[in-house]
PDB file of C-alpha atoms and ligand atoms in Angstrom:
ATOM      1  CA  MET Y   1      64.132 124.289  75.209  1.00 51.00           C
ATOM      2  CA  SER Y   2      65.506 127.579  74.180  1.00 60.00           C
ATOM      3  CA  LYS Y   3      69.292 127.461  73.402  1.00 66.00           C
ATOM      4  CA  SER Y   4      71.520 130.408  72.772  1.00 72.00           C
ATOM      5  CA  PRO Y   5      72.877 130.686  69.277  1.00 71.00           C
ATOM      6  CA  ALA Y   6      76.271 130.058  70.578  1.00 65.00           C
ATOM      7  CA  THR Y   7      75.319 126.831  72.220  1.00 67.00           C
ATOM      8  CA  ARG Y   8      73.530 125.680  69.002  1.00 68.00           C
ATOM      9  CA  GLU Y   9      76.642 126.489  66.988  1.00 66.00           C
ATOM     10  CA  PHE Y  10      78.702 124.504  69.470  1.00 62.00           C
ATOM     11  CA  ALA Y  11      76.486 121.395  69.290  1.00 64.00           C
ATOM     12  CA  ARG Y  12      76.549 121.413  65.489  1.00 65.00           C
ATOM     13  CA  ARG Y  13      80.281 121.361  65.252  1.00 66.00           C
ATOM     14  CA  GLU Y  14      82.085 117.879  64.788  1.00 67.00           C
ATOM     15  CA  ARG Y  15      83.855 117.216  68.066  1.00 64.00           C
ATOM     16  CA  PRO Y  16      86.249 114.430  68.956  1.00 62.00           C
ATOM     17  CA  ILE Y  17      85.276 111.707  71.277  1.00 63.00           C
ATOM     18  CA  SER Y  18      87.675 112.085  74.100  1.00 64.00           C
ATOM     19  CA  PRO Y  19      89.911 110.370  75.052  1.00 65.00           C
ATOM     20  CA  HIS Y  20      90.476 109.244  71.555  1.00 69.00           C
ATOM     21  CA  LEU Y  21      92.259 106.003  72.033  1.00 68.00           C
ATOM     22  CA  THR Y  22      94.333 105.859  68.892  1.00 71.00           C
ATOM     23  CA  VAL Y  23      95.865 109.364  69.176  1.00 71.00           C
ATOM     24  CA  TYR Y  24      95.659 109.802  72.956  1.00 75.00           C
ATOM     25  CA  ARG Y  25      99.122 109.786  74.713  1.00 78.00           C
ATOM     26  CA  PRO Y  26      98.643 108.851  78.404  1.00 82.00           C
ATOM     27  CA  PRO Y  27     100.350 111.257  80.690  1.00 88.00           C
ATOM     28  CA  ILE Y  28     103.448 109.846  82.411  1.00 92.00           C
ATOM     29  CA  THR Y  29     101.762 109.811  85.809  1.00 92.00           C
ATOM     30  CA  MET Y  30      98.998 107.482  84.419  1.00 92.00           C
ATOM     31  CA  THR Y  31     101.525 105.115  82.846  1.00 93.00           C
ATOM     32  CA  MET Y  32     103.580 105.012  85.989  1.00 94.00           C
ATOM     33  CA  SER Y  33     100.263 104.248  88.123  1.00 93.00           C
ATOM     34  CA  ILE Y  34      99.563 101.347  85.819  1.00 95.00           C
ATOM     35  CA  ILE Y  35     103.067  99.964  85.921  1.00 97.00           C
ATOM     36  CA  HIS Y  36     102.949 100.267  89.696  1.00 97.00           C
ATOM     37  CA  ARG Y  37     100.010  97.797  89.700  1.00 97.00           C
ATOM     38  CA  ILE Y  38     101.613  95.473  87.073  1.00 97.00           C
ATOM     39  CA  THR Y  39     104.958  95.348  88.989  1.00 98.00           C
ATOM     40  CA  GLY Y  40     102.901  94.561  92.296  1.00 98.00           C
ATOM     41  CA  GLY Y  41     101.207  91.714  90.398  1.00 98.00           C
ATOM     42  CA  ALA Y  42     104.492  90.442  88.985  1.00 98.00           C
ATOM     43  CA  LEU Y  43     106.092  90.619  92.519  1.00 98.00           C
ATOM     44  CA  TYR Y  44     103.167  88.737  93.882  1.00 98.00           C
ATOM     45  CA  PHE Y  45     103.905  85.693  91.708  1.00 98.00           C
ATOM     46  CA  GLY Y  46     107.658  86.125  91.934  1.00 98.00           C
ATOM     47  CA  THR Y  47     107.371  85.273  95.619  1.00 98.00           C
ATOM     48  CA  LEU Y  48     107.274  81.686  94.407  1.00 98.00           C
ATOM     49  CA  LEU Y  49     110.914  82.060  93.304  1.00 98.00           C
ATOM     50  CA  VAL Y  50     111.806  83.310  96.915  1.00 98.00           C
ATOM     51  CA  ALA Y  51     110.033  80.298  98.295  1.00 98.00           C
ATOM     52  CA  LEU Y  52     111.736  78.012  95.874  1.00 97.00           C
ATOM     53  CA  TRP Y  53     115.129  79.301  96.682  1.00 97.00           C
ATOM     54  CA  LEU Y  54     114.609  79.037 100.454  1.00 98.00           C
ATOM     55  CA  MET Y  55     113.366  75.449 100.178  1.00 97.00           C
ATOM     56  CA  ALA Y  56     116.180  74.546  97.923  1.00 97.00           C
ATOM     57  CA  ALA Y  57     118.735  76.015 100.523  1.00 97.00           C
ATOM     58  CA  ALA Y  58     116.963  73.949 103.218  1.00 96.00           C
ATOM     59  CA  SER Y  59     117.041  70.671 101.353  1.00 95.00           C
ATOM     60  CA  SER Y  60     119.939  68.722  99.757  1.00 94.00           C
ATOM     61  CA  GLN Y  61     123.107  70.005  98.010  1.00 95.00           C
ATOM     62  CA  ALA Y  62     121.886  68.441  94.790  1.00 96.00           C
ATOM     63  CA  THR Y  63     118.491  70.453  94.933  1.00 97.00           C
ATOM     64  CA  PHE Y  64     120.319  73.694  95.814  1.00 97.00           C
ATOM     65  CA  ASP Y  65     122.733  73.213  92.929  1.00 96.00           C
ATOM     66  CA  TRP Y  66     119.799  72.627  90.523  1.00 97.00           C
ATOM     67  CA  ALA Y  67     118.124  75.770  91.710  1.00 96.00           C
ATOM     68  CA  ASN Y  68     121.380  77.737  91.394  1.00 94.00           C
ATOM     69  CA  TRP Y  69     121.895  76.342  87.898  1.00 95.00           C
ATOM     70  CA  ALA Y  70     118.267  77.273  86.987  1.00 96.00           C
ATOM     71  CA  PHE Y  71     118.764  80.930  88.182  1.00 96.00           C
ATOM     72  CA  GLY Y  72     121.947  81.217  86.381  1.00 94.00           C
ATOM     73  CA  THR Y  73     120.659  80.146  82.952  1.00 96.00           C
ATOM     74  CA  TRP Y  74     119.983  82.961  80.436  1.00 97.00           C
ATOM     75  CA  LEU Y  75     116.126  82.689  81.000  1.00 97.00           C
ATOM     76  CA  GLY Y  76     116.739  82.592  84.783  1.00 97.00           C
ATOM     77  CA  ARG Y  77     118.929  85.700  84.579  1.00 96.00           C
ATOM     78  CA  ILE Y  78     116.473  87.643  82.437  1.00 98.00           C
ATOM     79  CA  ILE Y  79     113.664  86.786  84.766  1.00 98.00           C
ATOM     80  CA  LEU Y  80     115.681  87.720  87.889  1.00 97.00           C
ATOM     81  CA  PHE Y  81     116.846  91.052  86.104  1.00 98.00           C
ATOM     82  CA  GLY Y  82     113.144  91.772  85.265  1.00 98.00           C
ATOM     83  CA  TYR Y  83     112.204  90.887  88.960  1.00 98.00           C
ATOM     84  CA  THR Y  84     115.004  93.292  90.218  1.00 98.00           C
ATOM     85  CA  TRP Y  85     113.609  96.085  87.972  1.00 98.00           C
ATOM     86  CA  ALA Y  86     109.977  95.483  89.124  1.00 98.00           C
ATOM     87  CA  LEU Y  87     111.023  95.545  92.748  1.00 98.00           C
ATOM     88  CA  MET Y  88     112.989  98.702  92.475  1.00 98.00           C
ATOM     89  CA  HIS Y  89     110.231 100.457  90.485  1.00 98.00           C
ATOM     90  CA  HIS Y  90     107.496  99.375  92.676  1.00 98.00           C
ATOM     91  CA  MET Y  91     109.501 100.458  95.770  1.00 98.00           C
ATOM     92  CA  LEU Y  92     110.165 103.952  94.285  1.00 97.00           C
ATOM     93  CA  GLY Y  93     106.531 104.100  93.037  1.00 96.00           C
ATOM     94  CA  GLY Y  94     105.440 103.021  96.539  1.00 97.00           C
ATOM     95  CA  VAL Y  95     107.464 105.908  98.055  1.00 96.00           C
ATOM     96  CA  ARG Y  96     105.730 108.231  95.690  1.00 95.00           C
ATOM     97  CA  HIS Y  97     102.367 107.018  96.793  1.00 95.00           C
ATOM     98  CA  LEU Y  98     103.357 107.431 100.432  1.00 95.00           C
ATOM     99  CA  ILE Y  99     104.469 110.987  99.728  1.00 94.00           C
ATOM    100  CA  TRP Y 100     101.168 111.599  97.943  1.00 93.00           C
ATOM    101  CA  ASP Y 101      99.317 110.271 101.045  1.00 92.00           C
ATOM    102  CA  THR Y 102     100.732 113.227 103.005  1.00 93.00           C
ATOM    103  CA  GLY Y 103      99.212 115.589 100.561  1.00 92.00           C
ATOM    104  CA  ALA Y 104     102.469 116.643  99.098  1.00 91.00           C
ATOM    105  CA  GLY Y 105     103.684 116.483  95.471  1.00 89.00           C
ATOM    106  CA  LEU Y 106     100.277 116.351  93.721  1.00 90.00           C
ATOM    107  CA  GLU Y 107     100.684 119.431  91.700  1.00 92.00           C
ATOM    108  CA  LYS Y 108     100.625 118.439  87.947  1.00 90.00           C
ATOM    109  CA  HIS Y 109     104.169 119.294  86.991  1.00 92.00           C
ATOM    110  CA  THR Y 110     105.616 118.180  90.262  1.00 92.00           C
ATOM    111  CA  ALA Y 111     103.828 114.805  89.881  1.00 93.00           C
ATOM    112  CA  SER Y 112     105.096 114.474  86.322  1.00 94.00           C
ATOM    113  CA  LYS Y 113     108.622 115.128  87.518  1.00 94.00           C
ATOM    114  CA  ILE Y 114     108.382 112.718  90.280  1.00 94.00           C
ATOM    115  CA  ALA Y 115     106.976 110.007  87.800  1.00 94.00           C
ATOM    116  CA  TRP Y 116     110.036 110.383  85.446  1.00 95.00           C
ATOM    117  CA  ALA Y 117     112.387 110.296  88.519  1.00 96.00           C
ATOM    118  CA  THR Y 118     110.921 106.939  89.632  1.00 95.00           C
ATOM    119  CA  LEU Y 119     111.485 105.572  86.221  1.00 96.00           C
ATOM    120  CA  ALA Y 120     115.066 106.811  85.955  1.00 97.00           C
ATOM    121  CA  GLY Y 121     115.757 105.775  89.467  1.00 97.00           C
ATOM    122  CA  SER Y 122     114.509 102.321  89.036  1.00 97.00           C
ATOM    123  CA  ILE Y 123     116.709 101.688  86.043  1.00 98.00           C
ATOM    124  CA  LEU Y 124     119.777 103.185  87.822  1.00 98.00           C
ATOM    125  CA  LEU Y 125     119.125 101.089  90.991  1.00 98.00           C
ATOM    126  CA  THR Y 126     118.656  97.909  88.953  1.00 98.00           C
ATOM    127  CA  LEU Y 127     121.943  98.420  87.137  1.00 98.00           C
ATOM    128  CA  LEU Y 128     123.798  99.254  90.325  1.00 98.00           C
ATOM    129  CA  ILE Y 129     122.449  96.057  91.891  1.00 98.00           C
ATOM    130  CA  TRP Y 130     123.493  93.884  89.124  1.00 97.00           C
ATOM    131  CA  ILE Y 131     126.917  95.440  88.866  1.00 96.00           C
ATOM    132  CA  ALA Y 132     127.370  94.956  92.680  1.00 96.00           C
ATOM    133  CA  GLY Y 133     126.152  91.316  92.291  1.00 94.00           C
ATOM    134  CA  THR Y 134     128.725  90.688  89.460  1.00 93.00           C
ATOM    135  CA  MET Y 135     131.466  92.305  91.545  1.00 92.00           C
ATOM    136  CA  ALA Y 136     130.544  90.015  94.564  1.00 89.00           C
ATOM    137  CA  ARG Y 137     130.618  87.044  92.163  1.00 85.00           C
ATOM    138  CA  GLY Y 138     134.047  87.856  90.987  1.00 73.00           C
ATOM    139  CA  ALA Y 139     135.459  88.440  94.464  1.00 59.00           C
TER     140      ALA Y 139
ATOM    141  CA  MET M   1      78.957 119.179 111.545  1.00 48.00           C
ATOM    142  CA  SER M   2      76.225 119.393 109.122  1.00 52.00           C
ATOM    143  CA  GLY M   3      73.159 117.146 108.919  1.00 51.00           C
ATOM    144  CA  LYS M   4      73.042 116.055 112.596  1.00 58.00           C
ATOM    145  CA  ASN M   5      69.693 114.800 112.069  1.00 67.00           C
ATOM    146  CA  THR M   6      70.380 112.713 108.922  1.00 79.00           C
ATOM    147  CA  ASP M   7      73.267 110.405 110.314  1.00 80.00           C
ATOM    148  CA  MET M   8      71.730 107.023 110.787  1.00 81.00           C
ATOM    149  CA  ARG M   9      74.687 105.712 112.674  1.00 83.00           C
ATOM    150  CA  THR M  10      74.717 105.294 116.549  1.00 87.00           C
ATOM    151  CA  PRO M  11      77.206 107.385 118.448  1.00 86.00           C
ATOM    152  CA  LEU M  12      79.261 104.231 119.168  1.00 85.00           C
ATOM    153  CA  ALA M  13      79.352 103.328 115.420  1.00 84.00           C
ATOM    154  CA  ARG M  14      80.354 106.909 114.642  1.00 82.00           C
ATOM    155  CA  VAL M  15      83.227 106.787 117.118  1.00 81.00           C
ATOM    156  CA  ARG M  16      84.490 103.485 115.804  1.00 79.00           C
ATOM    157  CA  GLY M  17      84.206 104.428 112.159  1.00 77.00           C
ATOM    158  CA  LEU M  18      84.377 100.790 111.049  1.00 79.00           C
ATOM    159  CA  GLY M  19      81.744 101.130 108.295  1.00 76.00           C
ATOM    160  CA  SER M  20      79.250  98.380 107.213  1.00 72.00           C
ATOM    161  CA  ALA M  21      81.923  95.721 106.584  1.00 68.00           C
ATOM    162  CA  ARG M  22      83.401  96.307 110.120  1.00 69.00           C
ATOM    163  CA  GLU M  23      86.898  96.740 108.737  1.00 75.00           C
ATOM    164  CA  GLY M  24      87.021 100.494 108.414  1.00 73.00           C
ATOM    165  CA  THR M  25      90.212 101.727 106.925  1.00 81.00           C
ATOM    166  CA  GLY M  26      92.082  98.568 108.316  1.00 83.00           C
ATOM    167  CA  HIS M  27      93.227  97.344 104.968  1.00 87.00           C
ATOM    168  CA  PHE M  28      94.210 100.671 103.603  1.00 89.00           C
ATOM    169  CA  TRP M  29      96.138 101.429 106.806  1.00 91.00           C
ATOM    170  CA  ARG M  30      97.893  97.947 106.967  1.00 92.00           C
ATOM    171  CA  GLN M  31      98.807  98.416 103.376  1.00 94.00           C
ATOM    172  CA  ARG M  32     100.557 101.663 104.041  1.00 94.00           C
ATOM    173  CA  LEU M  33     102.286 100.246 107.210  1.00 95.00           C
ATOM    174  CA  THR M  34     103.636  97.326 105.441  1.00 96.00           C
ATOM    175  CA  ALA M  35     104.729  99.469 102.564  1.00 97.00           C
ATOM    176  CA  ILE M  36     106.887 101.590 104.928  1.00 97.00           C
ATOM    177  CA  ALA M  37     108.224  98.446 106.593  1.00 98.00           C
ATOM    178  CA  ASN M  38     108.962  96.872 103.227  1.00 98.00           C
ATOM    179  CA  ILE M  39     111.464  99.591 102.265  1.00 98.00           C
ATOM    180  CA  PRO M  40     114.230  98.751 104.714  1.00 98.00           C
ATOM    181  CA  LEU M  41     113.334  94.997 104.694  1.00 98.00           C
ATOM    182  CA  ILE M  42     113.561  94.782 100.910  1.00 98.00           C
ATOM    183  CA  LEU M  43     116.666  96.717 100.739  1.00 98.00           C
ATOM    184  CA  PHE M  44     118.119  94.213 103.390  1.00 98.00           C
ATOM    185  CA  PHE M  45     117.075  91.290 101.272  1.00 98.00           C
ATOM    186  CA  VAL M  46     118.491  92.759  98.041  1.00 98.00           C
ATOM    187  CA  GLY M  47     121.869  93.424  99.793  1.00 97.00           C
ATOM    188  CA  PHE M  48     121.792  89.957 101.231  1.00 97.00           C
ATOM    189  CA  LEU M  49     121.379  88.374  97.826  1.00 97.00           C
ATOM    190  CA  ILE M  50     124.156  90.560  96.379  1.00 96.00           C
ATOM    191  CA  ALA M  51     126.452  89.436  99.041  1.00 95.00           C
ATOM    192  CA  LEU M  52     125.564  85.772  98.455  1.00 95.00           C
ATOM    193  CA  ASN M  53     125.716  85.857  94.620  1.00 93.00           C
ATOM    194  CA  GLY M  54     127.646  82.778  93.404  1.00 89.00           C
ATOM    195  CA  ALA M  55     127.955  81.288  96.912  1.00 93.00           C
ATOM    196  CA  ASP M  56     127.952  77.524  97.244  1.00 93.00           C
ATOM    197  CA  HIS M  57     125.249  75.651  99.259  1.00 95.00           C
ATOM    198  CA  GLU M  58     127.387  75.459 102.562  1.00 95.00           C
ATOM    199  CA  HIS M  59     127.834  79.232 102.465  1.00 95.00           C
ATOM    200  CA  VAL M  60     124.237  79.941 101.948  1.00 96.00           C
ATOM    201  CA  ARG M  61     123.044  77.556 104.583  1.00 96.00           C
ATOM    202  CA  ALA M  62     125.278  79.131 107.126  1.00 96.00           C
ATOM    203  CA  ALA M  63     124.335  82.732 106.118  1.00 96.00           C
ATOM    204  CA  LEU M  64     120.586  81.917 106.524  1.00 97.00           C
ATOM    205  CA  ALA M  65     121.095  80.118 109.753  1.00 95.00           C
ATOM    206  CA  ASN M  66     122.581  83.267 111.366  1.00 95.00           C
ATOM    207  CA  PRO M  67     120.017  84.273 113.948  1.00 94.00           C
ATOM    208  CA  PHE M  68     119.975  87.882 112.990  1.00 96.00           C
ATOM    209  CA  VAL M  69     119.578  87.086 109.195  1.00 97.00           C
ATOM    210  CA  ALA M  70     116.961  84.432 109.987  1.00 96.00           C
ATOM    211  CA  LEU M  71     114.924  86.986 112.095  1.00 97.00           C
ATOM    212  CA  VAL M  72     114.947  89.724 109.533  1.00 98.00           C
ATOM    213  CA  MET M  73     114.184  87.330 106.703  1.00 98.00           C
ATOM    214  CA  ALA M  74     111.178  86.211 108.557  1.00 97.00           C
ATOM    215  CA  LEU M  75     110.120  89.878 108.872  1.00 98.00           C
ATOM    216  CA  VAL M  76     110.688  90.414 105.205  1.00 98.00           C
ATOM    217  CA  LEU M  77     108.344  87.586 104.304  1.00 98.00           C
ATOM    218  CA  ILE M  78     105.559  88.462 106.928  1.00 98.00           C
ATOM    219  CA  SER M  79     105.670  92.175 105.890  1.00 98.00           C
ATOM    220  CA  GLY M  80     105.903  91.573 102.209  1.00 98.00           C
ATOM    221  CA  LEU M  81     103.307  88.815 102.106  1.00 98.00           C
ATOM    222  CA  THR M  82     100.762  90.732 104.251  1.00 97.00           C
ATOM    223  CA  HIS M  83     101.277  93.766 101.904  1.00 97.00           C
ATOM    224  CA  MET M  84     100.979  91.742  98.657  1.00 97.00           C
ATOM    225  CA  ARG M  85      97.846  89.883  99.898  1.00 97.00           C
ATOM    226  CA  ILE M  86      96.043  93.220 100.672  1.00 96.00           C
ATOM    227  CA  GLY M  87      97.306  94.626  97.384  1.00 96.00           C
ATOM    228  CA  MET M  88      95.967  91.626  95.355  1.00 97.00           C
ATOM    229  CA  GLN M  89      92.571  91.843  97.095  1.00 96.00           C
ATOM    230  CA  VAL M  90      92.314  95.533  95.993  1.00 95.00           C
ATOM    231  CA  ILE M  91      93.140  94.513  92.384  1.00 96.00           C
ATOM    232  CA  ILE M  92      90.515  91.666  92.516  1.00 96.00           C
ATOM    233  CA  GLU M  93      87.876  93.938  94.027  1.00 94.00           C
ATOM    234  CA  ASP M  94      88.553  96.562  91.252  1.00 95.00           C
ATOM    235  CA  TYR M  95      88.216  94.138  88.236  1.00 96.00           C
ATOM    236  CA  VAL M  96      85.991  91.256  89.387  1.00 95.00           C
ATOM    237  CA  HIS M  97      82.325  92.111  89.948  1.00 92.00           C
ATOM    238  CA  GLY M  98      80.636  88.739  90.025  1.00 93.00           C
ATOM    239  CA  GLU M  99      80.057  88.110  93.678  1.00 94.00           C
ATOM    240  CA  GLY M 100      80.910  84.309  93.588  1.00 95.00           C
ATOM    241  CA  MET M 101      84.034  84.732  91.454  1.00 96.00           C
ATOM    242  CA  LYS M 102      85.201  87.563  93.564  1.00 96.00           C
ATOM    243  CA  LEU M 103      84.826  85.616  96.719  1.00 95.00           C
ATOM    244  CA  ALA M 104      86.689  82.509  95.071  1.00 97.00           C
ATOM    245  CA  LEU M 105      89.588  84.688  94.000  1.00 97.00           C
ATOM    246  CA  ILE M 106      89.919  86.261  97.308  1.00 96.00           C
ATOM    247  CA  ALA M 107      90.034  82.951  98.935  1.00 97.00           C
ATOM    248  CA  LEU M 108      92.576  81.755  96.409  1.00 98.00           C
ATOM    249  CA  ASN M 109      94.686  84.932  97.117  1.00 98.00           C
ATOM    250  CA  THR M 110      94.758  84.028 100.818  1.00 97.00           C
ATOM    251  CA  PHE M 111      95.575  80.325 100.076  1.00 98.00           C
ATOM    252  CA  PHE M 112      98.428  81.415  97.769  1.00 98.00           C
ATOM    253  CA  THR M 113      99.763  83.843 100.389  1.00 98.00           C
ATOM    254  CA  ILE M 114      99.702  81.296 103.216  1.00 98.00           C
ATOM    255  CA  ALA M 115     101.136  78.474 101.001  1.00 98.00           C
ATOM    256  CA  VAL M 116     104.162  80.659 100.092  1.00 98.00           C
ATOM    257  CA  GLY M 117     104.508  81.946 103.657  1.00 98.00           C
ATOM    258  CA  VAL M 118     104.395  78.543 105.251  1.00 98.00           C
ATOM    259  CA  ALA M 119     106.826  76.942 102.797  1.00 98.00           C
ATOM    260  CA  SER M 120     109.356  79.845 103.170  1.00 98.00           C
ATOM    261  CA  ILE M 121     109.171  80.142 106.870  1.00 97.00           C
ATOM    262  CA  PHE M 122     109.365  76.444 107.332  1.00 97.00           C
ATOM    263  CA  ALA M 123     112.601  76.442 105.129  1.00 97.00           C
ATOM    264  CA  LEU M 124     114.059  79.279 107.357  1.00 97.00           C
ATOM    265  CA  LEU M 125     113.235  77.549 110.673  1.00 96.00           C
ATOM    266  CA  LYS M 126     114.744  74.391 109.362  1.00 96.00           C
ATOM    267  CA  LEU M 127     118.035  76.154 108.527  1.00 96.00           C
ATOM    268  CA  ALA M 128     117.940  78.199 111.560  1.00 93.00           C
ATOM    269  CA  PHE M 129     117.570  75.080 113.924  1.00 92.00           C
ATOM    270  CA  GLY M 130     120.091  73.184 111.985  1.00 80.00           C
ATOM    271  CA  GLY M 131     117.928  70.642 110.139  1.00 57.00           C
TER     272      GLY M 131
HETATM  273  C1  LIG V 201     109.784  97.535  98.490  1.00 92.60           C
HETATM  274  C2  LIG V 201     108.842  98.211  99.262  1.00 92.60           C
HETATM  275  C3  LIG V 201     107.485  98.456  98.776  1.00 92.60           C
HETATM  276  C4  LIG V 201     106.745  99.526  98.797  1.00 92.60           C
HETATM  277  C5  LIG V 201     107.242 100.910  99.344  1.00 92.60           C
HETATM  278  C6  LIG V 201     105.508  99.300  98.403  1.00 92.60           C
HETATM  279  C7  LIG V 201     104.413 100.256  98.260  1.00 92.60           C
HETATM  280  C8  LIG V 201     103.063 100.082  97.881  1.00 92.60           C
HETATM  281  C9  LIG V 201     101.955 101.134  97.903  1.00 92.60           C
HETATM  282  C10 LIG V 201     102.075 102.348  98.576  1.00 92.60           C
HETATM  283  C11 LIG V 201     100.879 100.432  97.364  1.00 92.60           C
HETATM  284  C12 LIG V 201      99.496 101.071  97.240  1.00 92.60           C
HETATM  285  C13 LIG V 201      99.321 101.665  95.889  1.00 92.60           C
HETATM  286  C14 LIG V 201      98.021 102.306  95.687  1.00 92.60           C
HETATM  287  O1  LIG V 201      97.400 102.645  96.602  1.00 92.60           O
HETATM  288  O2  LIG V 201      97.683 102.361  94.544  1.00 92.60           O
HETATM  289  C15 LIG V 201     101.354  99.030  96.981  1.00 92.60           C
HETATM  290  C16 LIG V 201     100.538  98.182  96.319  1.00 92.60           C
HETATM  291  C17 LIG V 201     100.835  97.026  96.016  1.00 92.60           C
HETATM  292  N1  LIG V 201     102.017  96.297  96.322  1.00 92.60           N
HETATM  293 FE1  LIG V 201     103.606  97.163  97.041  1.00 92.60          FE
HETATM  294  N2  LIG V 201     105.344  98.028  98.034  1.00 92.60           N
HETATM  295  C18 LIG V 201     106.616  97.426  98.214  1.00 92.60           C
HETATM  296  C19 LIG V 201     106.819  96.055  98.033  1.00 92.60           C
HETATM  297  C20 LIG V 201     105.926  95.107  97.493  1.00 92.60           C
HETATM  298  C21 LIG V 201     106.242  93.692  97.379  1.00 92.60           C
HETATM  299  C22 LIG V 201     107.608  93.131  97.711  1.00 92.60           C
HETATM  300  C23 LIG V 201     105.142  93.195  96.758  1.00 92.60           C
HETATM  301  C24 LIG V 201     104.854  91.660  96.401  1.00 92.60           C
HETATM  302  C25 LIG V 201     105.488  90.701  96.755  1.00 92.60           C
HETATM  303  C26 LIG V 201     104.193  94.180  96.542  1.00 92.60           C
HETATM  304  C27 LIG V 201     102.927  93.932  95.991  1.00 92.60           C
HETATM  305  C28 LIG V 201     101.953  94.983  95.892  1.00 92.60           C
HETATM  306  C29 LIG V 201     100.642  94.810  95.147  1.00 92.60           C
HETATM  307  C30 LIG V 201     100.141  93.413  94.646  1.00 92.60           C
HETATM  308  C31 LIG V 201      99.952  95.960  95.293  1.00 92.60           C
HETATM  309  C32 LIG V 201      98.623  96.385  94.794  1.00 92.60           C
HETATM  310  C33 LIG V 201      98.749  97.051  93.489  1.00 92.60           C
HETATM  311  C34 LIG V 201      97.534  98.057  93.176  1.00 92.60           C
HETATM  312  O3  LIG V 201      96.699  97.995  93.947  1.00 92.60           O
HETATM  313  O4  LIG V 201      97.643  98.668  92.042  1.00 92.60           O
HETATM  314  N3  LIG V 201     104.589  95.257  96.991  1.00 92.60           N
HETATM  315  N4  LIG V 201     102.662  98.902  97.211  1.00 92.60           N
END
């Protein structure tokens, strides 16, 4: 094999193995894609809570009061708050996917902007839902 | 069209486009359809929960027994569960490569979805028909 001097020079140089995991910062689009899958998986198991709530409502007063109490504890609220965020983030991420399916919004910088927007939007919607919920409770 | 002599499919198979698993893009398409349906349905569900936050048992029963609410809640469940079952199957197919394990998990995925769906819809019907 005859290699050009330039190629030989390039091969001799020490090059990083890419992507170098300890210094590699994933692009926001990649992070959001992973989060879309994780939130989808969390929502999957969270449907157990929906089933539990409906079954409690359909059974006795005591069972319903127990479920209400459980959802109202600090642990219950943290789980429900997380579930709200997962749902909102997955929904906005899903809309992003549906837009991509049309072929729009795939340009690198546009995609990054949309990715940040889904994160900001999901946090905003989650807070609004909980504020509205608190107001409904107070009324 | 290139390679008109290299396509091994029959004309009928080419028109149907179902591929070797006979499912074609069915899962992909249903995943998108349920994703679109989920948007208004989930927004309804969230709004419903906000309105009911802190309500007592009698109140919640009455709200769920309303025919319109019961109907939309059934749609929320059917669309959401169909969507998540396909989604989980995609995740399993991506990460699990042993044939036996993959089949077992896909079966488990179906059982889980049906169990959640039957329990929820039974509860809804019981409330709707005044049980
Ligand atoms: C609220 C409206 C929703 C929208 C717009 C939506 C949209 C989507 C889309 C477009 C995908 C495909 C992503 C891809 O191709 O990589 C997806 C995947 C998925 N969704 Fe949803 N979804 C919604 C609600 C839900 C709910 C309520 C659940 C569970 C109860 C769920 C569970 C999943 C799962 C498990 C996946 C597979 C994740 C993956 O393959 O990475 N989704 N969703």
